[in-house]
CSV table of C-alpha atoms and ligand atoms in Angstrom, one decimal:
chain,number,residue,atom,x,y,z
Q,266,UNK,CA,1.9,6.7,51.8
Q,267,UNK,CA,1.5,3.9,52.1
Q,268,UNK,CA,-2.2,4.6,52.4
Q,269,UNK,CA,-1.7,6.7,48.7
Q,270,UNK,CA,0.0,3.4,47.2
Q,271,UNK,CA,-3.1,0.8,48.3
Q,272,UNK,CA,-5.3,3.5,46.8
Q,273,UNK,CA,-3.3,3.6,43.3
Q,274,UNK,CA,-3.2,-0.6,43.6
Q,275,UNK,CA,-6.5,-0.6,43.5
Q,276,UNK,CA,-7.3,2.2,41.3
Q,277,UNK,CA,-5.5,0.3,38.6
Q,278,UNK,CA,-6.8,-3.0,39.3
Q,279,UNK,CA,-10.4,-1.7,38.9
Q,280,UNK,CA,-9.0,0.2,35.8
Q,281,UNK,CA,-8.0,-3.5,34.2
Q,282,UNK,CA,-10.8,-5.4,35.6
Q,283,UNK,CA,-13.1,-2.9,33.5
Q,284,UNK,CA,-11.0,-2.8,30.7
Q,285,UNK,CA,-10.5,-6.8,30.0
Q,286,UNK,CA,-14.1,-7.5,28.2
Q,287,UNK,CA,-12.7,-4.9,25.8
Q,288,UNK,CA,-9.5,-5.6,25.8
Q,289,UNK,CA,-10.8,-9.3,25.1
Q,290,UNK,CA,-13.2,-8.1,22.1
Q,291,UNK,CA,-10.9,-6.0,20.1
Q,292,UNK,CA,-8.5,-9.4,19.7
Q,293,UNK,CA,-11.4,-11.3,18.8
Q,294,UNK,CA,-11.7,-8.7,15.4
Q,295,UNK,CA,-10.5,-9.4,11.8
Q,296,UNK,CA,-7.6,-6.6,11.1
Q,297,UNK,CA,-8.6,-3.7,9.1
Q,298,UNK,CA,-5.7,-4.5,6.6
Q,299,UNK,CA,-3.2,-7.5,6.7
Q,300,UNK,CA,0.3,-6.8,5.3
Q,301,UNK,CA,1.2,-9.5,3.4
Q,302,UNK,CA,4.9,-10.9,3.5
Q,303,UNK,CA,6.8,-10.8,0.5
Q,304,UNK,CA,6.2,-13.3,-2.2
Q,305,UNK,CA,8.8,-16.1,-2.3
Q,306,UNK,CA,9.5,-16.1,-5.8
Q,307,UNK,CA,12.2,-18.6,-5.6
Q,308,UNK,CA,10.2,-21.5,-4.8
Q,309,UNK,CA,7.9,-24.1,-7.0
Q,310,UNK,CA,8.2,-27.0,-8.7
Q,311,UNK,CA,9.5,-26.4,-12.4
Q,312,UNK,CA,5.7,-25.1,-15.3
Q,313,UNK,CA,5.9,-29.3,-16.8
Q,314,UNK,CA,5.6,-30.4,-14.0
Q,315,UNK,CA,2.9,-28.3,-12.5
Q,316,UNK,CA,0.9,-28.5,-15.8
Q,317,UNK,CA,1.1,-32.2,-15.2
Q,318,UNK,CA,-0.5,-32.0,-11.9
Q,319,UNK,CA,-3.0,-29.0,-13.2
Q,320,UNK,CA,-6.8,-30.2,-12.1
Q,321,UNK,CA,-9.5,-29.5,-10.3
Q,322,UNK,CA,-10.1,-30.8,-7.1
Q,323,UNK,CA,-13.5,-30.7,-5.0
Q,324,UNK,CA,-12.8,-32.0,-1.5
Q,325,UNK,CA,-10.7,-29.7,0.8
Q,326,UNK,CA,-9.4,-29.8,4.4
Q,327,UNK,CA,-10.8,-27.2,7.2
Q,328,UNK,CA,-7.0,-26.2,7.6
Q,329,UNK,CA,-5.8,-22.6,7.1
Q,330,UNK,CA,-3.4,-20.9,4.9
Q,331,UNK,CA,-0.5,-19.6,6.4
Q,332,UNK,CA,0.0,-15.7,5.1
Q,333,UNK,CA,3.0,-16.9,3.6
Q,334,UNK,CA,1.4,-19.2,1.0
Q,335,UNK,CA,-1.9,-16.6,0.9
Q,336,UNK,CA,1.1,-14.1,-0.2
Q,337,UNK,CA,3.0,-16.0,-2.5
Q,338,UNK,CA,-0.6,-17.2,-3.8
Q,339,UNK,CA,-1.8,-13.8,-4.4
Q,340,UNK,CA,1.3,-12.8,-5.9
Q,341,UNK,CA,1.2,-15.9,-8.2
Q,342,UNK,CA,-2.7,-15.1,-9.6
Q,343,UNK,CA,-2.2,-11.0,-10.6
Q,344,UNK,CA,0.6,-9.8,-8.3
Q,345,UNK,CA,3.2,-7.0,-9.8
Q,346,UNK,CA,5.7,-8.8,-11.3
Q,347,UNK,CA,7.4,-5.9,-13.2
Q,348,UNK,CA,7.5,-2.9,-10.6
Q,349,UNK,CA,8.6,-0.5,-13.2
Q,350,UNK,CA,5.3,-0.4,-15.0
Q,351,UNK,CA,3.6,-2.1,-12.3
Q,352,UNK,CA,2.2,-4.7,-14.5
Q,353,UNK,CA,1.0,-8.3,-13.2
Q,354,UNK,CA,1.4,-12.0,-13.9
Q,355,UNK,CA,-1.7,-12.0,-15.3
Q,356,UNK,CA,-1.9,-10.5,-19.3
Q,357,UNK,CA,-5.4,-8.0,-19.6
Q,358,UNK,CA,-6.7,-6.0,-22.7
Q,359,UNK,CA,-5.1,-2.6,-22.8
Q,360,UNK,CA,-3.4,-3.4,-19.6
Q,361,UNK,CA,-6.3,-2.3,-17.8
Q,362,UNK,CA,-6.4,-4.9,-14.9
Q,363,UNK,CA,-9.9,-4.6,-14.3
Q,364,UNK,CA,-10.2,-7.9,-12.3
Q,365,UNK,CA,-10.5,-7.4,-8.5
Q,366,UNK,CA,-9.8,-10.6,-6.4
Q,367,UNK,CA,-11.9,-10.7,-3.2
Q,368,UNK,CA,-11.3,-13.3,-0.5
Q,369,UNK,CA,-13.9,-14.9,1.3
Q,370,UNK,CA,-12.4,-16.6,4.6
Q,371,UNK,CA,-13.4,-17.4,8.0
Q,372,UNK,CA,-12.2,-14.3,10.0
Q,373,UNK,CA,-14.2,-11.9,6.9
Q,374,UNK,CA,-13.9,-11.0,3.1
Q,375,UNK,CA,-11.0,-9.2,2.4
Q,376,UNK,CA,-9.8,-7.3,-1.0
Q,377,UNK,CA,-6.2,-7.9,-2.1
Q,378,UNK,CA,-4.4,-4.7,-3.2
Q,379,UNK,CA,-1.7,-5.7,-5.9
Q,380,UNK,CA,0.4,-2.8,-5.7
Q,381,UNK,CA,0.8,-2.6,-1.9
Q,382,UNK,CA,0.4,-6.2,-2.3
Q,383,UNK,CA,-2.1,-6.3,1.4
Q,384,UNK,CA,-5.5,-7.3,2.0
Q,385,UNK,CA,-8.1,-4.5,2.9
Q,386,UNK,CA,-11.3,-5.6,4.9
Q,387,UNK,CA,-14.1,-5.1,3.5
Q,388,UNK,CA,-17.0,-7.4,5.2
Q,389,UNK,CA,-16.7,-8.8,9.2
Q,390,UNK,CA,-18.5,-11.8,8.2
Q,391,UNK,CA,-17.6,-15.2,7.3
Q,392,UNK,CA,-19.7,-15.3,3.9
Q,393,UNK,CA,-18.0,-18.5,2.5
Q,394,UNK,CA,-21.4,-20.3,2.3
Q,395,UNK,CA,-23.0,-17.9,0.0
Q,396,UNK,CA,-19.7,-18.0,-2.4
Q,397,UNK,CA,-21.4,-21.2,-4.6
Q,398,UNK,CA,-24.2,-23.8,-4.4
Q,399,UNK,CA,-21.1,-26.5,-3.5
Q,400,UNK,CA,-21.5,-27.8,-0.1
Q,401,UNK,CA,-17.7,-27.6,0.4
Q,402,UNK,CA,-17.2,-23.9,0.0
Q,403,UNK,CA,-18.7,-23.2,3.2
Q,404,UNK,CA,-15.8,-25.0,5.2
Q,405,UNK,CA,-13.0,-24.3,2.7
Q,406,UNK,CA,-10.4,-21.9,4.3
Q,407,UNK,CA,-10.6,-19.7,1.5
Q,408,UNK,CA,-13.0,-18.7,-1.4
Q,409,UNK,CA,-11.7,-15.9,-4.4
Q,410,UNK,CA,-14.3,-13.9,-6.1
Q,411,UNK,CA,-13.6,-12.4,-9.6
Q,412,UNK,CA,-15.1,-9.0,-9.9
Q,413,UNK,CA,-15.0,-7.2,-12.9
Q,414,UNK,CA,-14.7,-3.3,-12.8
Q,415,UNK,CA,-16.3,-1.8,-16.0
Q,416,UNK,CA,-15.3,1.1,-14.9
Q,417,UNK,CA,-12.0,0.5,-15.7
Q,418,UNK,CA,-12.8,-0.6,-19.3
Q,419,UNK,CA,-13.1,2.7,-21.4
Q,420,UNK,CA,-13.7,1.1,-24.9
Q,421,UNK,CA,-15.8,-1.4,-26.1
Q,422,UNK,CA,-19.8,-2.7,-26.0
Q,423,UNK,CA,-21.2,-4.5,-22.6
Q,424,UNK,CA,-20.6,-7.7,-24.5
Q,425,UNK,CA,-16.8,-6.9,-25.5
Q,426,UNK,CA,-16.2,-5.9,-21.8
Q,427,UNK,CA,-18.3,-9.3,-20.8
Q,428,UNK,CA,-15.9,-11.4,-23.2
Q,429,UNK,CA,-12.6,-9.6,-22.5
Q,430,UNK,CA,-13.2,-10.0,-18.5
Q,431,UNK,CA,-14.3,-13.7,-18.3
Q,432,UNK,CA,-11.0,-14.0,-20.1
Q,433,UNK,CA,-8.8,-11.7,-17.8
Q,434,UNK,CA,-10.2,-13.7,-15.0
Q,435,UNK,CA,-9.4,-17.1,-17.0
Q,436,UNK,CA,-5.8,-15.9,-16.9
Q,437,UNK,CA,-5.6,-15.3,-13.6
Q,438,UNK,CA,-7.5,-18.5,-12.3
Q,439,UNK,CA,-4.7,-20.6,-15.0
Q,440,UNK,CA,-2.3,-18.9,-12.6
Q,441,UNK,CA,-4.0,-20.3,-9.4
Q,442,UNK,CA,-4.5,-23.5,-10.8
Q,443,UNK,CA,-0.7,-23.7,-11.6
Q,444,UNK,CA,0.3,-22.5,-8.4
Q,445,UNK,CA,-1.9,-24.9,-6.3
Q,446,UNK,CA,-0.1,-27.8,-8.2
Q,447,UNK,CA,3.1,-26.4,-7.2
Q,448,UNK,CA,2.1,-26.4,-3.6
Q,449,UNK,CA,0.4,-29.1,-3.2
Q,450,UNK,CA,-3.5,-27.3,-2.7
Q,451,UNK,CA,-6.4,-28.2,-4.0
Q,452,UNK,CA,-8.5,-26.2,-6.2
Q,453,UNK,CA,-11.4,-25.4,-8.1
Q,454,UNK,CA,-12.9,-22.6,-10.3
Q,455,UNK,CA,-16.7,-21.9,-10.3
Q,456,UNK,CA,-19.2,-20.6,-12.1
Q,457,UNK,CA,-22.0,-22.1,-10.0
Q,458,UNK,CA,-22.8,-19.0,-8.1
Q,459,UNK,CA,-25.7,-17.0,-7.7
Q,460,UNK,CA,-24.0,-13.6,-9.3
Q,461,UNK,CA,-26.9,-11.4,-8.3
Q,462,UNK,CA,-26.9,-12.2,-4.3
Q,463,UNK,CA,-22.9,-12.0,-3.8
Q,464,UNK,CA,-23.2,-8.7,-5.9
Q,465,UNK,CA,-25.2,-7.4,-3.2
Q,466,UNK,CA,-23.6,-9.3,-0.7
Q,467,UNK,CA,-19.7,-7.5,-1.7
Q,468,UNK,CA,-22.0,-4.2,-1.5
Q,469,UNK,CA,-20.9,-3.9,-5.0
Q,470,UNK,CA,-21.3,-0.7,-7.7
Q,471,UNK,CA,-23.9,-1.4,-11.0
Q,472,UNK,CA,-20.6,-1.3,-12.6
Q,473,UNK,CA,-18.9,-4.6,-11.4
Q,474,UNK,CA,-19.7,-7.9,-12.0
Q,475,UNK,CA,-19.3,-11.0,-10.4
Q,476,UNK,CA,-17.2,-13.0,-13.0
Q,477,UNK,CA,-16.6,-16.6,-11.0
Q,478,UNK,CA,-15.7,-17.8,-8.2
Q,479,UNK,CA,-12.8,-20.4,-6.9
Q,480,UNK,CA,-11.9,-22.4,-3.9
Q,481,UNK,CA,-8.6,-23.4,-2.3
Q,482,UNK,CA,-7.3,-25.4,0.3
Q,483,UNK,CA,-5.4,-28.4,1.2
Q,484,UNK,CA,-6.4,-31.4,0.1
Q,485,UNK,CA,-8.7,-33.9,2.8
Q,486,UNK,CA,-6.9,-36.3,4.1
C,270,FMN,C1,-15.7,-21.9,-17.1
C,270,FMN,C2,-15.4,-22.9,-15.6
C,270,FMN,C3,-16.7,-22.9,-14.9
C,270,FMN,C4,-16.4,-24.2,-14.1
C,270,FMN,N1,-17.6,-23.8,-13.0
C,270,FMN,C5,-17.2,-25.6,-12.2
C,270,FMN,C6,-18.4,-25.5,-11.1
C,270,FMN,O1,-19.2,-24.3,-10.7
C,270,FMN,N2,-18.4,-25.6,-9.9
C,270,FMN,C7,-17.1,-27.3,-10.2
C,270,FMN,O2,-17.5,-28.6,-9.4
C,270,FMN,N3,-16.7,-27.2,-11.4
C,270,FMN,C8,-16.5,-25.9,-12.1
C,270,FMN,N4,-15.7,-26.0,-13.0
C,270,FMN,C9,-14.3,-26.9,-13.2
C,270,FMN,C10,-14.8,-27.8,-14.1
C,270,FMN,O3,-15.7,-28.8,-14.5
C,270,FMN,C11,-13.6,-28.6,-14.7
C,270,FMN,O4,-12.5,-28.0,-15.3
C,270,FMN,C12,-13.5,-29.7,-15.4
C,270,FMN,O5,-14.4,-30.9,-15.6
C,270,FMN,C13,-12.1,-30.7,-16.0
C,270,FMN,O6,-11.5,-31.0,-15.0
C,270,FMN,P1,-10.1,-30.3,-13.7
C,270,FMN,O7,-10.2,-29.2,-14.2
C,270,FMN,O8,-9.8,-31.5,-13.5
C,270,FMN,O9,-9.5,-30.8,-16.0
C,270,FMN,C14,-15.6,-25.1,-13.9
C,270,FMN,C15,-14.6,-24.8,-14.9
C,270,FMN,C16,-15.0,-23.9,-15.7
C,270,FMN,C17,-13.3,-23.3,-16.5
């Protein structure tokens, strides 16, 4: 009996020792899906004060954004504000909702899903440094990449689709600017980006277009 218990103990210890590196490796893997907490829609400063504070800033702290802040930011950017119709905080022509929000963070590249209000893992790499030609992008905690899905625009010429996609991105970006002004975050919209390189890196389809990027983080102290 004692011999059996001893044998059992040795086997369990052996199995645990073998599985330890595997468990450690799994812990360091980014999550395939990040469920965001419900957005806090009762917070924020009055709109006129946010407009007074709105501005571009290019000096960021490395401090990560808490999940609640990320949730609030994404909801403000282009979240569902009228659940009955699934319409968003930003307008879009014919309600085509053709802008996808990609998030380049240290843990990987994620895609925001507004209906589920969660993040889906796209790449397990830190691609922040490839989201722009300016030095600060590699260390700031979040670089948003706005991608237009032209397949969601059924009418219009290519030029019209580009114009509308840029306008849609502008509305979303300004929502981010105002949220950042309210939350004391630094941000800047960026057109100085290598769109072709990002298109490849994000593994986009030919009918998707990288429009702009936007860096977000706490101001450098
Ligand atoms: C479409 C667009 C593209 C921009 N591209 C960049 C950019 O690539 N890099 C950058 O540092 N700022 C960029 N900016 C930010 C502008 O330089 C900034 O908005 C302007 O200097 C006015 O400053 P403000 O935003 O503080 O009012 C861009 C702004 C817009 C609207």
